[in-house]
GROMACS .gro file of C-alpha atoms in nm:
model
  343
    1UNK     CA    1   5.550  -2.388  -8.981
    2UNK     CA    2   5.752  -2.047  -8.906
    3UNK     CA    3   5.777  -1.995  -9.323
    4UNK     CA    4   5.384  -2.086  -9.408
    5UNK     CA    5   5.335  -1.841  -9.164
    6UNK     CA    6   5.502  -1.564  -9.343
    7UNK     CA    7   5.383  -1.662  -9.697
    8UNK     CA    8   5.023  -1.655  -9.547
    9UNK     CA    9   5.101  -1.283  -9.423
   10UNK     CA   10   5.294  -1.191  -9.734
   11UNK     CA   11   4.964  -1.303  -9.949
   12UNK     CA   12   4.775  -1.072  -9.688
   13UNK     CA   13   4.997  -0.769  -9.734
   14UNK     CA   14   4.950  -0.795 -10.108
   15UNK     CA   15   4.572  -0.839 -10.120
   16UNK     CA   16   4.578  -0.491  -9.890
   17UNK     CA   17   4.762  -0.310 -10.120
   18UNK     CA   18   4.584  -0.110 -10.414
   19UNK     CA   19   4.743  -0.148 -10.706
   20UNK     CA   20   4.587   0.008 -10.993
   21UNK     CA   21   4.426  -0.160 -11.287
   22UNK     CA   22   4.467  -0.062 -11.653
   23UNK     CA   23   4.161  -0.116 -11.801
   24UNK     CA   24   4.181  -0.204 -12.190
   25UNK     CA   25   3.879  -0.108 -12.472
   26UNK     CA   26   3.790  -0.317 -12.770
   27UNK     CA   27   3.882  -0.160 -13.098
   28UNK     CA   28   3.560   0.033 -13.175
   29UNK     CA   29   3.382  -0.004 -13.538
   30UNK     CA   30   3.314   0.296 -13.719
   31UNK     CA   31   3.126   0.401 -14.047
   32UNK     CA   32   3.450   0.442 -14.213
   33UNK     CA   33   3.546   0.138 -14.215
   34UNK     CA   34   3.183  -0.056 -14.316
   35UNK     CA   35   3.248  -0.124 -14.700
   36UNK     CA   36   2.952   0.058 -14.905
   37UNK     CA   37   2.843  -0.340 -14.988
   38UNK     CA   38   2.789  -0.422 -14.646
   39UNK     CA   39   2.648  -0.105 -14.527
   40UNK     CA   40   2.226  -0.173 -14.654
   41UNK     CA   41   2.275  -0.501 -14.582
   42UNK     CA   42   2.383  -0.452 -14.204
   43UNK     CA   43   2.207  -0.168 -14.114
   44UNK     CA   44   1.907  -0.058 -14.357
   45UNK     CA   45   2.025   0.285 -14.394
   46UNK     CA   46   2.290   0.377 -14.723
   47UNK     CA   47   2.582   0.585 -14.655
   48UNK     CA   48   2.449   0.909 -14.694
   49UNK     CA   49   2.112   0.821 -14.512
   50UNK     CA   50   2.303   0.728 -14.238
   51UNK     CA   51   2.502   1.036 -14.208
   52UNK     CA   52   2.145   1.214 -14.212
   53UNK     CA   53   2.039   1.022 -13.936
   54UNK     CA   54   2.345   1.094 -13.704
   55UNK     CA   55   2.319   1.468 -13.768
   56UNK     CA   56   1.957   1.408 -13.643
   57UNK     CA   57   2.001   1.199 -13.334
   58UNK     CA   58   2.402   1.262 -13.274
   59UNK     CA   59   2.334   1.554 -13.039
   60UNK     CA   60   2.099   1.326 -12.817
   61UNK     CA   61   2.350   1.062 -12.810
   62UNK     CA   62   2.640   1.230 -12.773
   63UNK     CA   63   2.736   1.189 -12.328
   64UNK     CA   64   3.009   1.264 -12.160
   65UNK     CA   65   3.112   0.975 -11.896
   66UNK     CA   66   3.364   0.972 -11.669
   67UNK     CA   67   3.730   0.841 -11.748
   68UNK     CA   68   3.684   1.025 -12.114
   69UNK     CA   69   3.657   0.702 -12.306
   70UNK     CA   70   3.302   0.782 -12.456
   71UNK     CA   71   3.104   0.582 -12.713
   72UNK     CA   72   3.122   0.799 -13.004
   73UNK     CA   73   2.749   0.890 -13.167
   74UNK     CA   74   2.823   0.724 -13.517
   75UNK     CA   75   2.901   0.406 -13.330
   76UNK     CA   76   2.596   0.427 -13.125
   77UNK     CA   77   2.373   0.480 -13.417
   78UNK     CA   78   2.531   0.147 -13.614
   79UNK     CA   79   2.485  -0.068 -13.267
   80UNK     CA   80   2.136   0.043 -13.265
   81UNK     CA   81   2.038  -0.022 -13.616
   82UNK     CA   82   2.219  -0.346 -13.596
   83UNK     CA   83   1.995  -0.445 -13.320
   84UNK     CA   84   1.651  -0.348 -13.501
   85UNK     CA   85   1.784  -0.466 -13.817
   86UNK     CA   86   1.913  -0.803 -13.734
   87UNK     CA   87   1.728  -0.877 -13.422
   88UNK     CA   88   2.084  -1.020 -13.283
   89UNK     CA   89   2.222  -1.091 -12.960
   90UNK     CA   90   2.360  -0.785 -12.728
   91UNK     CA   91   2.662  -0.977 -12.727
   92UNK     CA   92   2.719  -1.072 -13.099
   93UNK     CA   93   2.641  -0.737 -13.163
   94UNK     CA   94   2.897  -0.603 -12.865
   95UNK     CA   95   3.174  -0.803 -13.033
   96UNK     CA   96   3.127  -0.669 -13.396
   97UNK     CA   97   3.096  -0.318 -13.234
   98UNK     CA   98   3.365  -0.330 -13.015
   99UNK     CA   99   3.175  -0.223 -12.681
  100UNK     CA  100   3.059  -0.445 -12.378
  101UNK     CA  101   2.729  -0.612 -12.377
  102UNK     CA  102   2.617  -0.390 -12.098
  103UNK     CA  103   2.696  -0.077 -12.335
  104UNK     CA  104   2.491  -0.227 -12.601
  105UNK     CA  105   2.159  -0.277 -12.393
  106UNK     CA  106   2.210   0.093 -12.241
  107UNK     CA  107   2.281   0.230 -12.641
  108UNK     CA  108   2.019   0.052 -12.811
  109UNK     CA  109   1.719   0.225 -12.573
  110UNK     CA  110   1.914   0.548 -12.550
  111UNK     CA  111   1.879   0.522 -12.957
  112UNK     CA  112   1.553   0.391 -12.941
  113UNK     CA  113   1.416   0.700 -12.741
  114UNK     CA  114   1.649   0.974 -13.001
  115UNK     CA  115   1.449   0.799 -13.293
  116UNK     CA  116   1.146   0.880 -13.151
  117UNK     CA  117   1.182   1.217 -12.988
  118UNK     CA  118   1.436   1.365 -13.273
  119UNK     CA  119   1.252   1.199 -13.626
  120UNK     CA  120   0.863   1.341 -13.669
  121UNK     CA  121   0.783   1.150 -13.975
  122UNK     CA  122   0.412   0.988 -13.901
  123UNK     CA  123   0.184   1.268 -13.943
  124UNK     CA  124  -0.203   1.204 -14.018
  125UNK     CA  125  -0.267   1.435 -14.344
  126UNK     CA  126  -0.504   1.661 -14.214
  127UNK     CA  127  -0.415   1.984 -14.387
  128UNK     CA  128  -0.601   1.971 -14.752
  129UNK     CA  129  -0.310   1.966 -14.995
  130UNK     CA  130  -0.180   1.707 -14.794
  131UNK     CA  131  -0.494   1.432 -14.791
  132UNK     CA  132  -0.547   1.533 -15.180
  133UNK     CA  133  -0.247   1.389 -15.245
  134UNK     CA  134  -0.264   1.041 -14.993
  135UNK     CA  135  -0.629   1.045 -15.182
  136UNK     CA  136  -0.489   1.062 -15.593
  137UNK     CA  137  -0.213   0.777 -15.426
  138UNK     CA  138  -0.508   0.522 -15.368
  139UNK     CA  139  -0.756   0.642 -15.671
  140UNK     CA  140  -0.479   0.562 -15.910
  141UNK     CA  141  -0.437   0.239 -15.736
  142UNK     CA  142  -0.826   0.118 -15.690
  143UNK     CA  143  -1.068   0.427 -15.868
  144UNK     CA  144  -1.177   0.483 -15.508
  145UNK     CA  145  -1.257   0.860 -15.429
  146UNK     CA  146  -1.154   0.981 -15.106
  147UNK     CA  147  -0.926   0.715 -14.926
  148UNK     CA  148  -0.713   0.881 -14.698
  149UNK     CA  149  -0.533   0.537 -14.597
  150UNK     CA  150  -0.574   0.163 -14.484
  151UNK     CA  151  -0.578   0.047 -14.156
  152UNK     CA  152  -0.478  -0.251 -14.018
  153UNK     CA  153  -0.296  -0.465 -13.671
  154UNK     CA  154   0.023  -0.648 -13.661
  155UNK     CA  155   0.151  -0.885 -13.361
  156UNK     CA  156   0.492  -0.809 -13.203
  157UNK     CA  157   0.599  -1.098 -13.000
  158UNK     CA  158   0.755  -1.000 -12.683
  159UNK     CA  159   0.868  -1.162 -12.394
  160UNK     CA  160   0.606  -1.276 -12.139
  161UNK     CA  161   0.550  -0.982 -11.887
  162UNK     CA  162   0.548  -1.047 -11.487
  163UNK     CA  163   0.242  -0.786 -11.481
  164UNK     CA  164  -0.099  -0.911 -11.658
  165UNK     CA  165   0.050  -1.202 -11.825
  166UNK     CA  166  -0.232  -1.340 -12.003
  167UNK     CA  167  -0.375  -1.056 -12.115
  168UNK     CA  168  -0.077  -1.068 -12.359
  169UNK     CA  169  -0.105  -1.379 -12.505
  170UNK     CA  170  -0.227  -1.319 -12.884
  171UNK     CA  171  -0.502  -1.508 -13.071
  172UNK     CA  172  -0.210  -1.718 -13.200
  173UNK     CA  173  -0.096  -1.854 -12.861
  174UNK     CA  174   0.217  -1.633 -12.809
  175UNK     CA  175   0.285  -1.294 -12.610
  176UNK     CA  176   0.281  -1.018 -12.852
  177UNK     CA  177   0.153  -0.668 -12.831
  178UNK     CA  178  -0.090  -0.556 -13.143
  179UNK     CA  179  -0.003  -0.243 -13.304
  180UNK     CA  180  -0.238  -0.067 -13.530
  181UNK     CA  181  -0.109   0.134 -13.848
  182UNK     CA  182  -0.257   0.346 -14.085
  183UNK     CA  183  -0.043   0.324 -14.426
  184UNK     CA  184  -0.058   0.548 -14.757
  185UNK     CA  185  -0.092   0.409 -15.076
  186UNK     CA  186   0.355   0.454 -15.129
  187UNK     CA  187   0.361   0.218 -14.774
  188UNK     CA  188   0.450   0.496 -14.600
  189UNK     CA  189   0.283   0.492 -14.218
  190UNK     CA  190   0.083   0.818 -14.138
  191UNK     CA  191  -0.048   0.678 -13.823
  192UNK     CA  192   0.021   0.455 -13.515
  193UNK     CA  193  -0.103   0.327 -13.212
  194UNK     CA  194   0.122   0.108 -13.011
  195UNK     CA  195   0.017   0.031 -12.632
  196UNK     CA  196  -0.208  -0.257 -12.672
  197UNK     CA  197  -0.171  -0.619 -12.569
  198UNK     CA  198  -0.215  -0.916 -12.794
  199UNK     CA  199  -0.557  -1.030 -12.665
  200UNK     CA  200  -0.728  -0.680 -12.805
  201UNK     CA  201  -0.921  -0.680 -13.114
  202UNK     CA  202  -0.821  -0.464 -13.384
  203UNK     CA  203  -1.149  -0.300 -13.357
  204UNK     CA  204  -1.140  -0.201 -13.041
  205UNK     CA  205  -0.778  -0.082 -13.100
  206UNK     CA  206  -0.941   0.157 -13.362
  207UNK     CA  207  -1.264   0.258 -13.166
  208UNK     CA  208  -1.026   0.386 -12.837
  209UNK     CA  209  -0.804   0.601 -13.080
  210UNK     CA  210  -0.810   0.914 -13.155
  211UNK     CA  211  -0.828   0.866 -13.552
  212UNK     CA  212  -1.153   0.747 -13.499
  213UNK     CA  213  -1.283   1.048 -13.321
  214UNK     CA  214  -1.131   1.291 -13.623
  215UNK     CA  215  -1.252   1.079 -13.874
  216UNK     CA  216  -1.621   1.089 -13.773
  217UNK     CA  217  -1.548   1.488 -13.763
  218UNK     CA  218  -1.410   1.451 -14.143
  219UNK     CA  219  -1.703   1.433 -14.385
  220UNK     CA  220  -1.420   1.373 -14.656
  221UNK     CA  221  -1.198   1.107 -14.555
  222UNK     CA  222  -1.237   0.733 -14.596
  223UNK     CA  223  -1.039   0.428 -14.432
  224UNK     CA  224  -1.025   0.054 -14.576
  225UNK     CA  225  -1.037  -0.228 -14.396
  226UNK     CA  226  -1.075  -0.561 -14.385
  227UNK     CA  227  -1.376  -0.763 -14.217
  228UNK     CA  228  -1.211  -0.793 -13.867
  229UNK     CA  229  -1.357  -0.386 -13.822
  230UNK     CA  230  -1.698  -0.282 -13.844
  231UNK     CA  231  -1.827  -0.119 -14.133
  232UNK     CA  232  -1.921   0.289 -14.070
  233UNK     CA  233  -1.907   0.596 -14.264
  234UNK     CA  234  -1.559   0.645 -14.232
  235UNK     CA  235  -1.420   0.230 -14.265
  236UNK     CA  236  -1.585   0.098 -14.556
  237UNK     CA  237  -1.478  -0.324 -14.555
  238UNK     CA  238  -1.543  -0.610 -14.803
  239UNK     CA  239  -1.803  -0.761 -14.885
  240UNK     CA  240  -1.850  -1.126 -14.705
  241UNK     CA  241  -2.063  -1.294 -14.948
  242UNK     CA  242  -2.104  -1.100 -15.288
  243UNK     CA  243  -2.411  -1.190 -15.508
  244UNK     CA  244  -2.334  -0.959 -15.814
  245UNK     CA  245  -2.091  -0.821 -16.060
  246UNK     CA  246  -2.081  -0.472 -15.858
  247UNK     CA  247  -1.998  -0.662 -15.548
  248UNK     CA  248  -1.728  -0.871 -15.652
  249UNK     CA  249  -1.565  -0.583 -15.859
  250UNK     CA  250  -1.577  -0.348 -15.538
  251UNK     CA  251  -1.406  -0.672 -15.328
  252UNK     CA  252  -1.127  -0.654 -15.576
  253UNK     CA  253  -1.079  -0.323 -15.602
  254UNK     CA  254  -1.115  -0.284 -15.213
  255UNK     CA  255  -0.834  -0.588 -15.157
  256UNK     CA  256  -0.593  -0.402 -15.399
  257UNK     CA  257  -0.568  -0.118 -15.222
  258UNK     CA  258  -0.604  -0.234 -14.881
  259UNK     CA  259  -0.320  -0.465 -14.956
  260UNK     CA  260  -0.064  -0.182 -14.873
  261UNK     CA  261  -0.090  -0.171 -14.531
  262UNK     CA  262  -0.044  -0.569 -14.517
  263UNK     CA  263   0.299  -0.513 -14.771
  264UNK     CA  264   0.402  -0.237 -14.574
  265UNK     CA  265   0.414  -0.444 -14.219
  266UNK     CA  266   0.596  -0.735 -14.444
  267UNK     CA  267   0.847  -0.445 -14.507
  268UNK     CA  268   0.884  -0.329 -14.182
  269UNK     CA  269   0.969  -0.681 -14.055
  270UNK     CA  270   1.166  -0.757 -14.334
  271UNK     CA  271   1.382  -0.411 -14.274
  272UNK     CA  272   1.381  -0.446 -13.930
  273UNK     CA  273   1.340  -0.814 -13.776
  274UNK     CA  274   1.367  -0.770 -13.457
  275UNK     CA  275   0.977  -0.759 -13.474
  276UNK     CA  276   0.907  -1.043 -13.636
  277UNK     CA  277   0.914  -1.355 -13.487
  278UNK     CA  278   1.179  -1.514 -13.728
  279UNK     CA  279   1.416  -1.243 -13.526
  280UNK     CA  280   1.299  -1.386 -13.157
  281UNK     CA  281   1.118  -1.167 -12.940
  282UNK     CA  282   1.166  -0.799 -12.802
  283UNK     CA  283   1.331  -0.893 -12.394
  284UNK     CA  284   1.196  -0.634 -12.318
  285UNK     CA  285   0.849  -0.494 -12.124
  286UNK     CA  286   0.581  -0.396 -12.291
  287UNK     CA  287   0.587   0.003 -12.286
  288UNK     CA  288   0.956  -0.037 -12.393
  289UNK     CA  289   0.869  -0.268 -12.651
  290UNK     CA  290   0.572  -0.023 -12.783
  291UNK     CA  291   0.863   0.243 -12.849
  292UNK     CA  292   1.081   0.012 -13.036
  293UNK     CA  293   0.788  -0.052 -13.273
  294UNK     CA  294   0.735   0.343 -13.314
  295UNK     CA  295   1.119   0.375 -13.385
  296UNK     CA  296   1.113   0.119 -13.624
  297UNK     CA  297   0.824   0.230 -13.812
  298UNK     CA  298   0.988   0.592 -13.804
  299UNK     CA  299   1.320   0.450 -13.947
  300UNK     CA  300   1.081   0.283 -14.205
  301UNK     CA  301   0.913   0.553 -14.320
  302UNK     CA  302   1.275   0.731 -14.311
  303UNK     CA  303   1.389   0.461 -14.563
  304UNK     CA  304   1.098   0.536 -14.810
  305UNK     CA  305   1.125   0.911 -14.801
  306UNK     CA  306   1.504   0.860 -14.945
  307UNK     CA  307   1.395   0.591 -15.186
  308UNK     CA  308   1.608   0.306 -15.056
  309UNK     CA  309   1.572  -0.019 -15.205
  310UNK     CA  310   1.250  -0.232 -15.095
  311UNK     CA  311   1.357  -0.523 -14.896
  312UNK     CA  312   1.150  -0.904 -14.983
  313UNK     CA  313   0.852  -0.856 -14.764
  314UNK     CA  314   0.778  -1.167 -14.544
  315UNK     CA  315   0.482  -1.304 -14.513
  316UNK     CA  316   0.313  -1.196 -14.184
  317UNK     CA  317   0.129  -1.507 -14.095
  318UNK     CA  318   0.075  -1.386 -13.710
  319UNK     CA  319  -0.137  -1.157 -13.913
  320UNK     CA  320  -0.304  -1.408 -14.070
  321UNK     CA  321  -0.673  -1.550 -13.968
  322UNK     CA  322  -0.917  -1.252 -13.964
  323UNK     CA  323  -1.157  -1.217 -13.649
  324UNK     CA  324  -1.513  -1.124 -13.856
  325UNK     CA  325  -1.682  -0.852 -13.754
  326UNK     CA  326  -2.065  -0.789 -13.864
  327UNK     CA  327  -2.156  -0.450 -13.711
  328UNK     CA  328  -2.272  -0.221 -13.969
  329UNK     CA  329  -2.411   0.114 -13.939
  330UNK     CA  330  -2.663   0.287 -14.184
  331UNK     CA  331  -2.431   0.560 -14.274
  332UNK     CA  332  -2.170   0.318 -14.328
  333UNK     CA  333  -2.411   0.063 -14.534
  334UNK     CA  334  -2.442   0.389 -14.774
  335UNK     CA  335  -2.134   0.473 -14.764
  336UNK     CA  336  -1.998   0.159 -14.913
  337UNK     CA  337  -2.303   0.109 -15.178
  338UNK     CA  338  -2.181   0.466 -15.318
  339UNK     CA  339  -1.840   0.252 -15.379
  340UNK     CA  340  -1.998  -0.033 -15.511
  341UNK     CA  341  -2.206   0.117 -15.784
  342UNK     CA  342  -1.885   0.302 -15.904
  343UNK     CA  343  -1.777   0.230 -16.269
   0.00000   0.00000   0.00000
């Protein structure tokens, strides 16, 4: 009795005292040691893209924490492109990286938010130079004057909110948030608008942006569409039901250069596919969510700039399944028989 006694107060005496624990890191992946094979494949970006990137975004991601055992920026920048690229687990990608899962979720919105606030790529062409140019892009593509871009929504699936749930659920019977694009005849994006929920209608994405409102102030510049948005001065749309040769020309002419902006969403997702559905769905709320597509599309237009090698684009068929839309102004019923009767 007397010695459990004393092994019960030794046990005690050693739970009291404080002995200190060593704590031991994972071996941490750098670019170095990525083989120039693996490099596109794993993370989008080439060698020397990548190196612009982390000159970009390294200051913003470069902390301090306490103990001195920081995550180095080049590491942080590979954990977050893994993430968009791959779509992957925080923990598979924690293990290839080196770092803790918990690191990975607080480096992947920490790179998220650098993207966005450190790469100003997406710029509407307003200035004249700039819109001649997007406009001899699409004339050598369809003979149409004017075109400044093509517009168009894509479904992110995300996970189901706890605020407004049903308000997210798309037309295809998941929870997504719609994200309209404007895209350039090279797929380049020169305009977004991400902060609706998958119930809204493309066209009433378009008519509460502020495009719209500097478009019906630009006497010069065209949009194309497709027959989910109503047709106006400035968004000219196919034709429903042609009856003549005009018609049916101006449908195929109109469907080759609208195409872009559908190619250029199969691109994104193929680059990146953490927004497709193929890749799961974003965990994460819908505001946060919105900024990973902006970062994404950023990192996109990043990867055309430097003329990186155009990934298979997948099929969007969340995309698929056009809501009709029959408003029609005068002005825009003009508008699109000046484009009809073109040679």
């Amino acid at each position: 009795m007397a010695d459990a006694v004393a092994v019960i107060f030794q046990q005690r005496r050693c739970r009291r005292r404080k002995v200190p624990i060593r704590r031991v890191f994972n071996a941490r992946i750098s670019s170095i040691v990525v083989r120039d094979l693996d490099f596109v494949s794993r993370y989008r970006l080439d060698r020397v893209l990548f190196q612009n990137l982390l000159e970009t975004v390294g200051q913003t991601l470069e902390k301090t924490y306490r103990g001195g055992h920081t995550i180095p920026p080049d590491t942080q920048v590979l954990v977050g492109l893994r993430c968009l690229a791959k779509g992957a687990f925080f923990s598979e990608v924690a293990d290839t990286h080196g770092v803790s899962r918990s690191s990975v979720c607080r480096i992947i919105h920490g790179f998220v938010d650098a993207v966005i606030y450190n790469v100003d790529n997406i710029k509407f062409p307003v200035q004249r130079d700039d819109q001649m140019s997007v406009k001899r892009g699409f004339y050598r593509k369809c003979k149409f004057p004017n075109i400044v871009g093509a517009v168009d929504g894509t479904l992110v699936p995300i996970l189901a909110p706890t605020a407004n749930e049903e308000s997210f659920v798309c037309r295809k019977g998941f929870h997504a948030i719609n994200c309209q694009a404007v895209a350039s005849s090279d797929l380049r994006f020169i305009d977004i608008v991400a902060k609706w929920p998958g119930s809204s209608h493309d066209a009433g994405v378009f008519d509460n942006s502020v495009l719209k409102d500097y478009l019906e102030a630009d006497l010069e510049a065209v949009l194309l569409g497709d027959s989910g948005y109503p047709l106006r001065r400035y968004l000219i749309t196919p034709i429903l039901h042609p009856s003549n040769e005009n018609e049916e020309r101006y449908n195929r002419r109109h469907k080759t250069a609208r195409e872009v902006v559908e190619r250029a969403f199969g691109v994104l997702k193929s680059r990146f596919r953490c927004l497709h559905r193929s890749g799961g769905v974003l965990p994460f709320s819908p505001g946060k969510s919105c900024r990973f597509f902006l970062a994404c599309c950023k990192l996109h237009n990043l990867c055309i700039d430097n003329n990186m090698p155009l990934p298979d684009a997948i099929v969007c068929a969340d995309d698929q399944g056009i809501q009709q839309n029959q408003e029609a102004t005068r002005p825009g019923l003009t508008t699109r028989a000046q484009y009809i009767q073109l040679p």
